[in-house]
Coordinates of C-alpha atoms in Angstrom, one line a residue:
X1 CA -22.7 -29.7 0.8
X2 CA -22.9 -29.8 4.6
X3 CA -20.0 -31.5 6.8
X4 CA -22.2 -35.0 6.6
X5 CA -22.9 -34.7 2.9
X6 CA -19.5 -35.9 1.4
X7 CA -19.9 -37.3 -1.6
X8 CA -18.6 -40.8 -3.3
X9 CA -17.2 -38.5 -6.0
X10 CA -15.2 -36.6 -3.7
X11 CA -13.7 -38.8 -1.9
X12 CA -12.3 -40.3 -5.0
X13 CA -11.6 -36.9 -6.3
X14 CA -9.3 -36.3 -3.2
X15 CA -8.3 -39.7 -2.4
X16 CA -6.8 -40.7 -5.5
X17 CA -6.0 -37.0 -7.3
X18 CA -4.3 -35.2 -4.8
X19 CA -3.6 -37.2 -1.5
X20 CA -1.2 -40.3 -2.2
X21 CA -2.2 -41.3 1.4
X22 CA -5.2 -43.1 0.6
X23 CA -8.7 -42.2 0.8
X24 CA -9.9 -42.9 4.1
X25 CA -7.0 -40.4 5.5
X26 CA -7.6 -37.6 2.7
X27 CA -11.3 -37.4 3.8
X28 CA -10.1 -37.0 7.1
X29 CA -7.8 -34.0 6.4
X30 CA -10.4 -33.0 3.8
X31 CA -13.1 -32.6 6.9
X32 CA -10.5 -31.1 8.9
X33 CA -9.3 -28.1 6.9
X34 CA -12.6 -27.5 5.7
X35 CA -15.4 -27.6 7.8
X36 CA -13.9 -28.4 11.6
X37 CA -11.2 -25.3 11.2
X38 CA -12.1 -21.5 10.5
X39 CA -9.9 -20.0 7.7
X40 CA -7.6 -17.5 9.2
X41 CA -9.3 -14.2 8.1
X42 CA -12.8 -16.0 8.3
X43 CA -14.0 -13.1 10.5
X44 CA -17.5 -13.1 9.7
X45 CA -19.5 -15.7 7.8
X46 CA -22.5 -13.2 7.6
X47 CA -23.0 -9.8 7.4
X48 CA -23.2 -7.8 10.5
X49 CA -24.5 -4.5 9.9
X50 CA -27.1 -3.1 7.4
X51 CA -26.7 -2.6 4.1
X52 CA -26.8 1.4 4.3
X53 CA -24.4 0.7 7.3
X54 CA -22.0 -1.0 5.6
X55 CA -22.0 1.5 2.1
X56 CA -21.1 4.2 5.2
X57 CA -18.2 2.1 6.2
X58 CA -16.9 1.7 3.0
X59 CA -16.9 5.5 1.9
X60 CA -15.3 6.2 5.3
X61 CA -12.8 3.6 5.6
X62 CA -12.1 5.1 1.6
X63 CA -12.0 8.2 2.2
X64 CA -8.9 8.0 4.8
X65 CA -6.7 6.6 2.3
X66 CA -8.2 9.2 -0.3
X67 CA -6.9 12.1 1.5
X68 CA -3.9 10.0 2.8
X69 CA -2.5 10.4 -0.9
X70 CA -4.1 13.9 -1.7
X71 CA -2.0 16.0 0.7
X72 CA 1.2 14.1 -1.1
X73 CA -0.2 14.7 -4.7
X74 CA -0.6 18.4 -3.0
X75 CA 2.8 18.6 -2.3
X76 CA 4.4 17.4 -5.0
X77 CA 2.1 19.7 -7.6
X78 CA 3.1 23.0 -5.1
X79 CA 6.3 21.7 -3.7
X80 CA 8.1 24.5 -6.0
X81 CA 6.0 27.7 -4.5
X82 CA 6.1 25.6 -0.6
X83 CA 9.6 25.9 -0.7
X84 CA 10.0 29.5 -1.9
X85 CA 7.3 30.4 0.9
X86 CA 8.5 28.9 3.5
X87 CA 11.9 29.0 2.7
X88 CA 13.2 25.4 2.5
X89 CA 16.9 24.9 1.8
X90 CA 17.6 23.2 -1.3
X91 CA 19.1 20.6 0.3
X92 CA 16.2 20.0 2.1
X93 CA 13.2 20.6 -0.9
X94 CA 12.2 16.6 -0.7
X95 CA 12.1 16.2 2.7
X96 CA 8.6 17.2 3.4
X97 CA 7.5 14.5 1.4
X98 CA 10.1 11.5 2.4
X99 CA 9.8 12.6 6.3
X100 CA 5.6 11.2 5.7
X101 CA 6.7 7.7 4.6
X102 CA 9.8 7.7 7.1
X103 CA 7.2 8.4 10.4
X104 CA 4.6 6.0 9.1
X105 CA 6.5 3.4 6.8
X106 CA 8.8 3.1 10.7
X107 CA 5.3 3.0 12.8
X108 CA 2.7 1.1 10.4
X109 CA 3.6 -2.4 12.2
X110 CA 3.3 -0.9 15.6
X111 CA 0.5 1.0 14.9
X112 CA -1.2 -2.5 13.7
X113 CA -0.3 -4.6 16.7
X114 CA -1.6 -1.8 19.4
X115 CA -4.8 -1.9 17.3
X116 CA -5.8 -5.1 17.5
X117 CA -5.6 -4.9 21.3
X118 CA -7.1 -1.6 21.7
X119 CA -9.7 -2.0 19.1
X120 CA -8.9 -1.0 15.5
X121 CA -12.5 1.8 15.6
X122 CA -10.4 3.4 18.6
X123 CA -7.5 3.6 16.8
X124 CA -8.6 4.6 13.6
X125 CA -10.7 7.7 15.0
X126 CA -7.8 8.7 16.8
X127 CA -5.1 8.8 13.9
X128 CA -8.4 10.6 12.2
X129 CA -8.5 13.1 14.4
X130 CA -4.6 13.5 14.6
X131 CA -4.5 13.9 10.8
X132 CA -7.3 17.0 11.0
X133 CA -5.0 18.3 13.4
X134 CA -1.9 18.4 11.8
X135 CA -3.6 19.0 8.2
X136 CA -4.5 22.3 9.5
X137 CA -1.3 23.0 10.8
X138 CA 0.6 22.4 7.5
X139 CA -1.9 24.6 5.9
X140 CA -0.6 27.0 8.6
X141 CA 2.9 26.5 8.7
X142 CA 5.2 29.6 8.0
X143 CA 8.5 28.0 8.3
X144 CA 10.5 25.2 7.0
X145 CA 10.8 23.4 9.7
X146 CA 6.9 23.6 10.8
X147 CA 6.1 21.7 7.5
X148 CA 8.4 19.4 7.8
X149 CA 7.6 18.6 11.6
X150 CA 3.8 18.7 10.7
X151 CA 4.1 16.4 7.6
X152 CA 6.2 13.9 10.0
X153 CA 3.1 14.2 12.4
X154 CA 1.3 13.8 9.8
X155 CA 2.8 9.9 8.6
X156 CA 2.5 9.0 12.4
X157 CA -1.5 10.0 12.6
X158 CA -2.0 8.1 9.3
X159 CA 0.0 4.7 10.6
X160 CA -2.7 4.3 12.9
X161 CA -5.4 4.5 10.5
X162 CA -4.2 2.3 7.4
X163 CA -3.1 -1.3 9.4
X164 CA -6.6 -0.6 11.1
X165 CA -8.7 -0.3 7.9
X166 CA -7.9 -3.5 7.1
X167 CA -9.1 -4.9 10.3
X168 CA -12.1 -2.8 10.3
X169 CA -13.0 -4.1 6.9
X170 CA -12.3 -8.3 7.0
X171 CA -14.1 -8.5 11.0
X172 CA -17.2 -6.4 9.6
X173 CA -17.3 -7.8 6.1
X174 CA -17.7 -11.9 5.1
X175 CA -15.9 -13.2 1.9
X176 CA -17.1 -11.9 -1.2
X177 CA -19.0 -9.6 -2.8
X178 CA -18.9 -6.8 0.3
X179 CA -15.3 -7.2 1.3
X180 CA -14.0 -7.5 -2.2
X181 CA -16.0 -4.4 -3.0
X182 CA -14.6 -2.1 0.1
X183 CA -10.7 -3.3 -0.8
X184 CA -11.4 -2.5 -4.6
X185 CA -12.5 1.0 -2.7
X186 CA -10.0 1.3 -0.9
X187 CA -7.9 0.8 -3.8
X188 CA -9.1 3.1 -5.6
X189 CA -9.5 5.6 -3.1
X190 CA -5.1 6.1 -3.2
X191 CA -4.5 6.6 -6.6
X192 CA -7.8 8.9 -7.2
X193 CA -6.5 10.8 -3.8
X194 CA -2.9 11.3 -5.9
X195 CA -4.3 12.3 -8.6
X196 CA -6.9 14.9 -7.4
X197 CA -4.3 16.1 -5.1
X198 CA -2.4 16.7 -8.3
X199 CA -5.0 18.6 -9.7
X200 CA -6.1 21.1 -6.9
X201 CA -2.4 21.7 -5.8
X202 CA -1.7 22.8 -9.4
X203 CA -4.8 24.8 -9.6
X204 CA -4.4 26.4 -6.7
X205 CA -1.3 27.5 -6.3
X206 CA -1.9 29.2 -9.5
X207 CA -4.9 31.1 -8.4
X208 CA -5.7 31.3 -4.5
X209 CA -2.5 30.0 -3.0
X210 CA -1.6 26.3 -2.3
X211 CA -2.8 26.8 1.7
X212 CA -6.5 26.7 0.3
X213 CA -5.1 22.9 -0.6
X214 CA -4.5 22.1 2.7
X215 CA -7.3 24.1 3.9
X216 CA -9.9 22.3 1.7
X217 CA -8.4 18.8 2.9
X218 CA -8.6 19.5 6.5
X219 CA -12.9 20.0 5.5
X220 CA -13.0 16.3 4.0
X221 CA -11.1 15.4 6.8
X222 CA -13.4 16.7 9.6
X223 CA -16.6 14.9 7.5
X224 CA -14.9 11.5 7.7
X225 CA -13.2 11.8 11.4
X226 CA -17.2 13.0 12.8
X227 CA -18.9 10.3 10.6
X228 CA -16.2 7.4 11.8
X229 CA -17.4 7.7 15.0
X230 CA -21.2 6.5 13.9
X231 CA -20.6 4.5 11.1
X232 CA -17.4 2.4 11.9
X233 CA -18.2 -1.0 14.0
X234 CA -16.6 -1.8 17.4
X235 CA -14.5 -4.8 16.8
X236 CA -13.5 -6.5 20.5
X237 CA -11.7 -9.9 20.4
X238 CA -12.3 -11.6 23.5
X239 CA -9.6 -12.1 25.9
X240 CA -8.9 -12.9 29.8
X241 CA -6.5 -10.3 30.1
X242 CA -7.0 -6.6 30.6
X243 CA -5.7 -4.4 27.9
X244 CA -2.6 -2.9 29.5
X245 CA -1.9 -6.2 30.2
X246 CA -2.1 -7.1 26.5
X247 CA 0.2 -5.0 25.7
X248 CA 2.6 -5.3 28.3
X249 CA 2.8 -9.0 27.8
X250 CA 1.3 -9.7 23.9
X251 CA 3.3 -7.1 21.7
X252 CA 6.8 -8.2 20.8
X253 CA 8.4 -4.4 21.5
X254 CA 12.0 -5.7 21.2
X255 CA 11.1 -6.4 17.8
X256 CA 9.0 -3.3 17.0
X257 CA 11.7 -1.2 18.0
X258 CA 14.5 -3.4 16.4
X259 CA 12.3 -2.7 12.8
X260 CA 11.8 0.3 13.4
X261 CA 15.1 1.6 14.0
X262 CA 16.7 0.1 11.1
X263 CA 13.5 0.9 8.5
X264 CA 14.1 4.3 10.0
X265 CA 17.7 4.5 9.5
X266 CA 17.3 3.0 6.2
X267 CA 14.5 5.5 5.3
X268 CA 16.5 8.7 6.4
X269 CA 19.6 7.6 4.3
X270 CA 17.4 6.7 1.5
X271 CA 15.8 10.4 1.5
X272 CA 19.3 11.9 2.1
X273 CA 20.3 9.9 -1.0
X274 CA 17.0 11.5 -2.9
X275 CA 18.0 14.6 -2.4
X276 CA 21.9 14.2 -3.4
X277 CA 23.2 11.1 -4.6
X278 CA 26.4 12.2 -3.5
X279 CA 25.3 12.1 -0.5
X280 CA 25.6 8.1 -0.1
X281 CA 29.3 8.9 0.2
X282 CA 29.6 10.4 3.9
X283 CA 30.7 8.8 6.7
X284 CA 27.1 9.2 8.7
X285 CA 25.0 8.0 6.0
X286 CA 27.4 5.0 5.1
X287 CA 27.4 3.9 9.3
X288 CA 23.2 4.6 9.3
X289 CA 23.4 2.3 6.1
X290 CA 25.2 -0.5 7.9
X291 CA 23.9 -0.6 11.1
X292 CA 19.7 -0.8 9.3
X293 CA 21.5 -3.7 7.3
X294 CA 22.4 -5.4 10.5
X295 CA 19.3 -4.7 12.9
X296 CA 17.3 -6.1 9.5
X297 CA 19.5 -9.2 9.2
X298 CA 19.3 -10.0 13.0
X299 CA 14.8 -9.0 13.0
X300 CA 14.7 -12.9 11.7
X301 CA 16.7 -14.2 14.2
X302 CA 15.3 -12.6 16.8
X303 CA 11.9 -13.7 15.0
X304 CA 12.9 -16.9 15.3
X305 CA 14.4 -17.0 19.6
X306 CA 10.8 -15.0 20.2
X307 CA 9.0 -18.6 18.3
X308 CA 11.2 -21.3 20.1
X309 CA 10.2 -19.7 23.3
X310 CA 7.0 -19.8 22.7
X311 CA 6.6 -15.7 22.9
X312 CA 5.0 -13.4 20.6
X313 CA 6.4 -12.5 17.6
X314 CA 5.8 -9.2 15.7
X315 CA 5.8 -10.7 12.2
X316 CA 6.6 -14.6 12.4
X317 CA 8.6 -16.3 9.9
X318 CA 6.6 -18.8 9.2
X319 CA 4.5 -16.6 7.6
X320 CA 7.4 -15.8 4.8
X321 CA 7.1 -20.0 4.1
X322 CA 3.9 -19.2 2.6
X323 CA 4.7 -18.1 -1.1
X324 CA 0.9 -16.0 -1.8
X325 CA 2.3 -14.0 1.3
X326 CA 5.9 -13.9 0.2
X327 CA 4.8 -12.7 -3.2
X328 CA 1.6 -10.1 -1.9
X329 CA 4.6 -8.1 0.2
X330 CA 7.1 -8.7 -3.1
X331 CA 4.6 -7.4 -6.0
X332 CA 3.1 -4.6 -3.8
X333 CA 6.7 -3.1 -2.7
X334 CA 7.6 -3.1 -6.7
X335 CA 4.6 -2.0 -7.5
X336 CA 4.5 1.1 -5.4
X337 CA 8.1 2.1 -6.1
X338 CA 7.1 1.9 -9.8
X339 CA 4.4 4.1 -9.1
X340 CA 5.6 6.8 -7.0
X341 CA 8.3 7.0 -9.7
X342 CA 6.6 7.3 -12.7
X343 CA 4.2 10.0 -11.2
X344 CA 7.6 11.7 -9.8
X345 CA 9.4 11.8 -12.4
X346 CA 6.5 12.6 -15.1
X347 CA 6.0 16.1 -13.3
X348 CA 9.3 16.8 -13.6
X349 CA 8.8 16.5 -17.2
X350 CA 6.2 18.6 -17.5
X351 CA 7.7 21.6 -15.1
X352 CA 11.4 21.1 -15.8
X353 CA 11.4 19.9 -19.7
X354 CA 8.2 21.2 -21.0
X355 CA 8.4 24.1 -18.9
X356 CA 4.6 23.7 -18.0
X357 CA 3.1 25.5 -15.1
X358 CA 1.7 23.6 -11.8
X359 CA -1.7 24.3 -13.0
X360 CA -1.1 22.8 -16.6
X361 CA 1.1 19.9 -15.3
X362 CA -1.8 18.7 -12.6
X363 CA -4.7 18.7 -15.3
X364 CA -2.7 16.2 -17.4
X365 CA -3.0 14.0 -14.5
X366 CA -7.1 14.0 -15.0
X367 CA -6.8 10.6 -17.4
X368 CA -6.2 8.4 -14.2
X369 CA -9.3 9.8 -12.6
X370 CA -11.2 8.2 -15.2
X371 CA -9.2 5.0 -15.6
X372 CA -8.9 4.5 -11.9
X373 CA -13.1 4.5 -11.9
X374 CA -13.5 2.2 -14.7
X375 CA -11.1 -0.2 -13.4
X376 CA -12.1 -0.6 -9.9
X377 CA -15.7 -1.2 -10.9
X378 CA -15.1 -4.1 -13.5
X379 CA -12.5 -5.0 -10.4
X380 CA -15.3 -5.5 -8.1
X381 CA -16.9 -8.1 -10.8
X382 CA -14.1 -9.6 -11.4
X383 CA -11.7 -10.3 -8.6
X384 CA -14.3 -13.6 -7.4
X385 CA -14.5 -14.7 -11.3
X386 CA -10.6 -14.6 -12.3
X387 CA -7.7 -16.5 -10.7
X388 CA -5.4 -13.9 -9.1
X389 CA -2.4 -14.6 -11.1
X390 CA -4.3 -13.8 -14.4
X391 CA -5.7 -10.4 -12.8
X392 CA -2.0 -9.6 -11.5
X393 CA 0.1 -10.4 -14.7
X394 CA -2.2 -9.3 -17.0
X395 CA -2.7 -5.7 -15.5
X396 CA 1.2 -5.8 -14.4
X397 CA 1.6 -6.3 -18.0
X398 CA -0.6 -3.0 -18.9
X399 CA 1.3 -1.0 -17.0
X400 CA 4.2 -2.1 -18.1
X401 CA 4.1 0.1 -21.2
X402 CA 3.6 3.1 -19.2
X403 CA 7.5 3.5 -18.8
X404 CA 8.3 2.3 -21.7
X405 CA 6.6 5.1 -23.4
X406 CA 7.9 8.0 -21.2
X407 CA 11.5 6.8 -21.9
X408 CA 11.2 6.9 -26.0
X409 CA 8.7 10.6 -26.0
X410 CA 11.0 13.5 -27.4
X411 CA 11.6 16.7 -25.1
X412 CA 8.9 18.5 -27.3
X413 CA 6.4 15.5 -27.3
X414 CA 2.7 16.0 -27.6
X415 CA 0.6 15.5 -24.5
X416 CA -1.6 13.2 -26.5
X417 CA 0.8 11.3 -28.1
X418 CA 2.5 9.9 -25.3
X419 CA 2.3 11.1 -21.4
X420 CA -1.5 10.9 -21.8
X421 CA -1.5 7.0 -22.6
X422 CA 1.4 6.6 -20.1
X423 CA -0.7 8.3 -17.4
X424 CA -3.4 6.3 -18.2
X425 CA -1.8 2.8 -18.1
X426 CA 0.8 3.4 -15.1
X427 CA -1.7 3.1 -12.0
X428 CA -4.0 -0.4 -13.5
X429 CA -1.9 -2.5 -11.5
X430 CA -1.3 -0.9 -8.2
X431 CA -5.4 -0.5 -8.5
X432 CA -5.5 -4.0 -9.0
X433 CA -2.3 -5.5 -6.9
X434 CA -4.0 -3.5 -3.8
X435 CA -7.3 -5.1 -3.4
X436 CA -5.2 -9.0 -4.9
X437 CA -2.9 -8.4 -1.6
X438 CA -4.7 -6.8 0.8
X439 CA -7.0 -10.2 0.4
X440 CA -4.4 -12.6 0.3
X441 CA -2.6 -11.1 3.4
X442 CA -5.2 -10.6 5.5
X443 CA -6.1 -14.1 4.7
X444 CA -2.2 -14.8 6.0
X445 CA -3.1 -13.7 9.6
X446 CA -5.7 -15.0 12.2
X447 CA -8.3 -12.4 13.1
X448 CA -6.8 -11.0 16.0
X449 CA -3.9 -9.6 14.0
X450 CA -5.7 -8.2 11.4
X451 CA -4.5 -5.3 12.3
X452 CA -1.0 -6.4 12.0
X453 CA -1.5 -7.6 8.6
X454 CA -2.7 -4.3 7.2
X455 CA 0.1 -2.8 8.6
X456 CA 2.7 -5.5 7.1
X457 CA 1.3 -4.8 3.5
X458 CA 1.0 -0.9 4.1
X459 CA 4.9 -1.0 5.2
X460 CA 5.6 -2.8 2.1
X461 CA 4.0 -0.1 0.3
X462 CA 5.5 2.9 2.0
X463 CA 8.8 1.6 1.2
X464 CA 8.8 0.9 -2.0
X465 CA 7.7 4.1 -2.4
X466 CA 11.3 5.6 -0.6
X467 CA 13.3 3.1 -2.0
X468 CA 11.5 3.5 -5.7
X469 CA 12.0 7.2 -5.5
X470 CA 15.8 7.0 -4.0
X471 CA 17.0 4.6 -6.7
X472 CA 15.2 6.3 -9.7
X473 CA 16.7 10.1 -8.8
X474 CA 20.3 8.4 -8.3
X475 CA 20.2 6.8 -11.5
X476 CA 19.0 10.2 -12.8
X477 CA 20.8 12.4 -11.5
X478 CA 23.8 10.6 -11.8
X479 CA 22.8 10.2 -15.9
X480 CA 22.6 13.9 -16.2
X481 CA 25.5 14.7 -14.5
X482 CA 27.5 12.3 -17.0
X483 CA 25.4 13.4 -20.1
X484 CA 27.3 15.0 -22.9
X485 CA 24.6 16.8 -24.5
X486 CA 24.5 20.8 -24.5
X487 CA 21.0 21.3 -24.1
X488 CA 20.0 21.4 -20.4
X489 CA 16.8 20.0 -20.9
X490 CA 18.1 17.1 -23.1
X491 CA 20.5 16.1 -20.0
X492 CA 17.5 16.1 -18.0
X493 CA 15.6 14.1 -20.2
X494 CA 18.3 11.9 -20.5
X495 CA 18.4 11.3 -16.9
X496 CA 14.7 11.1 -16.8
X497 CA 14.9 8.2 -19.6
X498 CA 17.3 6.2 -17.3
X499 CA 15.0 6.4 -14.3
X500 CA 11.8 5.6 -16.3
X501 CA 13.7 2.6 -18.0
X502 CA 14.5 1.5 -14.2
X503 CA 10.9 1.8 -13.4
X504 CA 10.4 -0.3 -16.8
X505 CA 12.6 -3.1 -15.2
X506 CA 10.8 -2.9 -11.6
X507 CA 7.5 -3.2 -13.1
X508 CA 8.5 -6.5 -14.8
X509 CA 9.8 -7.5 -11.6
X510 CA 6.2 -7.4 -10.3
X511 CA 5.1 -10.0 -13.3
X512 CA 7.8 -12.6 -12.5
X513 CA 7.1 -12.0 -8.7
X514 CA 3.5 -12.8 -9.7
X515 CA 3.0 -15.0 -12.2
X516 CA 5.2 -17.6 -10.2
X517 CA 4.2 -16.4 -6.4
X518 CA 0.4 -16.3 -7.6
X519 CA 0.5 -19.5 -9.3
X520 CA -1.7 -21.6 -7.1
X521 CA -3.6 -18.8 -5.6
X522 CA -6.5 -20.1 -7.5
X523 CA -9.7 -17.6 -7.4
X524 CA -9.8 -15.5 -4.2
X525 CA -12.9 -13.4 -3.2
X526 CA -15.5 -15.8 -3.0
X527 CA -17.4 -17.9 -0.4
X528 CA -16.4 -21.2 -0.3
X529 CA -13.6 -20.4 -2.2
X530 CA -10.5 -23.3 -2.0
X531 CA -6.4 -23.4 -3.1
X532 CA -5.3 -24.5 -6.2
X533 CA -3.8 -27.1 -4.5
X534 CA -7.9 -28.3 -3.7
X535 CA -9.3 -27.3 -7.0
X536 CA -10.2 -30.9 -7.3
X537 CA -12.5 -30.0 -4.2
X538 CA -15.6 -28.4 -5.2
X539 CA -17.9 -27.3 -2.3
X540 CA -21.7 -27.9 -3.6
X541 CA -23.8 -24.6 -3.1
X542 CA -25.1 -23.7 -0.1
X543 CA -22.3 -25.1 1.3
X544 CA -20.8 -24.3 5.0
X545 CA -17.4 -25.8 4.5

């Protein structure tokens, strides 16, 4: 239906269904929001680049936030022979892993806003590159502080690289079948990452040594950084001003540096607390505590001064008024704290209560590898078929039996009659919740700050995955230090019950969140797609509105 084609039928349909103000008025506003004004994230209305092209970007874009979770699932699987290696202090064993989300859950929204100034290719070749670099070095490292400087190095190079996918994928790709298709990827692409990470660490440090891990990564790595710089597109956004002039005068830096301070200082106490939960007790981490709880109270304040005066604001608050947005962040920092524990604290089952070897813990982990492929390609079929809150509850709703079932097994459970199916459920919806949000908050943001809005929803991520991991080895290790049972493996398992059951109550969060947040996000992934709030709206095919 073109722009002069406007039916009888719907302007009674709007006039008289949804707009009280009459119908001459609704038709105006109907015209308005729907064929005069762009949608926000309405990058493209048609595909730029070739169909061979655009499979390339896709596997690259992919393949980044494969290996971004493959040297973590290394770590974890090899974290016990790391630490006798290179000698890590027990007080220190976790930090290898919570120093990556501390550089790049502080640095994501930074990373974001310099990338859609700069040009989110540039930025995404570089942090590339970077990663090679310090993939290598980890590999390398021979101390423990060298692997825990390298993995820090490591979060920074990847918070260039994950706001700017997003960017890279809603400027090149129109709505619908492509772009739904490269976030169902992407999706994908972390959880597979994880899970093969898993499985090589454990195989390896069994066999040849968990450096051939790293060493094996750092290969992938160089394919993807040398094919970015052929098969990602150069996305410019036009402006008057030159670049360092950008910057300079369109980044809100006060408030970069006022979130990233206090995520920082939140993050560090948070690993410090992961480590020893007694640890939330000294004087330091109680002052870090309270001072991130203050700069995070006053970031929507100053939010707020930055918008009166008409300056630019990092993350504006009127974006937190829209309740799909609201929810997006909400659900995906559940989601991935429920996540990160489940997979934590399920190894630790297997090595600590089962008393299974790296290698035979990691090949238990092979079940996702086959459930995150099945359910990213009926994802890609369904996503523009099914209204989002139907695809978020009912796959929250799977994976809500995944904790559930690791806090009933016995100590001496089969594999295959519980950890398997919990294994298999736990990661349905974080596969689907990523590509839901990643849509939905992209669609938040104009798309000069597409950037920006990757690197919202990837900070979201990133800490739920420090806070989820913090909470869950408190409430564990604060259940096995008050346990009463002789056996030290039954303590532990107790401990490990009281974590899952908090990752029980998490993922439940993510329904609620959901189910009301998602309510009137109708059908999302689609041309022509409208609100619930316009269902009565119904764009005739072929239709440019």
């Amino acid at each position: 239906m073109k722009c002069d084609q406007i039916s009888e039928t719907t302007v009674e349909s709007v006039g008289e269904k949804k707009f009280p103000m009459g119908r001459e008025a609704a038709l105006a506003v109907y015209v308005e929001e729907r064929c005069l004004s762009s949608p926000p994230s309405g990058l493209v209305t048609d595909m730029t680049v070739s169909r061979m092209r655009g499979i390339a970007i896709i596997a690259t874009l992919a393949c980044i936030n494969f290996l971004n979770t493959m040297g973590s699932g290394i770590l974890i699987a090899a974290l016990p022979r790391i630490a006798r290696d290179v000698h890590i202090p027990d007080g220190l064993i976790l930090w290898p892993a919570a120093v990556y989300s501390l550089a790049a859950g502080c640095l994501l929204h930074v990373s974001g806003a310099i990338g859609d100034i700069v040009g989110p290719k540039s930025m995404w070749v570089v942090g590339s590159f970077l990663f090679l670099v310090f993939t290598v070095a980890v590999g390398l490292a021979v101390t423990s502080m060298q692997i825990i400087l390298f993995r820090t190095c490591l979060g920074m190079a990847m918070s260039m690289c994950l706001p700017t996918t997003v960017s890279l994928i809603t400027n090149t790709f129109p709505r619908g079948q492509w772009r739904n298709t490269a976030f169902a990827m992407n999706g994908m692409a972390q959880p597979l990452g994880y899970a093969l990470g898993l499985v090589l660490g454990g195989i390896f440090t069994d066999t040849i040594g968990w450096r051939w891990s790293y060493h094996i990564m750092a290969m992938l790595n160089l394919c993807v950084s040398v094919t970015s710089i052929w098969s990602l597109p150069t996305v410019t956004h036009p402006s008057k001003k030159e670049w360092t002039r950008q910057l300079r005068e369109d980044v809100d830096w006060v408030g970069a540096m006022i979130l990233s301070v206090s995520l920082g200082m939140l993050m560090y106490v948070l690993g410090m607390v992961t480590s020893d939960h007694r640890d939330l007790g000294k004087a330091s981490n109680i002052a870090l505590l309270s001072i991130s709880l203050v700069f995070l109270a006053g970031f929507p304040c100053w939010m707020h001064w930055q918008a009166t005066h008409d300056r630019p604001a990092l993350i504006p608050n009127r974006l937190w008024r829209q309740a799909t947005f609201t929810s997006a962040c909400l659900g995906v920092f559940f989601c991935w704290a429920s996540l990160n524990g489940i997979e934590y604290f399920t190894t630790l089952f297997f090595q600590q209560v089962q008393e299974l070897s790296a290698l035979e813990s990691s090949i238990r982990y092979f079940s996702q590898i086959i459930v995150g492929t099945s359910v990213n390609i009926m994802l890609v079929y369904l996503i523009s078929r099914v209204r989002v809150v139907v695809l978020a509850v009912a796959s929250a709703c799977i994976t809500l039996v995944s904790p559930a079932l690791m806090a009933t097994v016995g100590v001496d459970i089969s594999y295959w009659a519980g950890p398997c199916w919990a294994l298999f459920l736990c990661p349905v919806n974080p596969w689907v919740l990523f590509s839901i949000s990643n849509l939905l908050i992209s669609d938040a943001l104009p798309a000069e700050e597409q950037s920006l809005a990757g690197g919202v929803f990837n900070q979201f991520a990133q800490f739920g995955n420090s806070v989820g991991l913090a909470i869950t080895a408190v409430i564990a290790a604060s259940v096995t230090e008050h346990s009463n049972e002789l056996s030290e493996k039954t303590r532990l398992m107790d401990g490990f019950r009281a974590a899952f059951w908090a990752i029980f109550a998490s993922t439940g969060a993510v329904i609620v969140i959901t189910a009301v947040g998602f309510r009137k996000a109708g059908v999302i992934g689609q041309n022509g797609a409208v609100d619930e709030d316009m269902s009565t709206i119904t764009p005739e095919p072929g239709s440019p509105c």
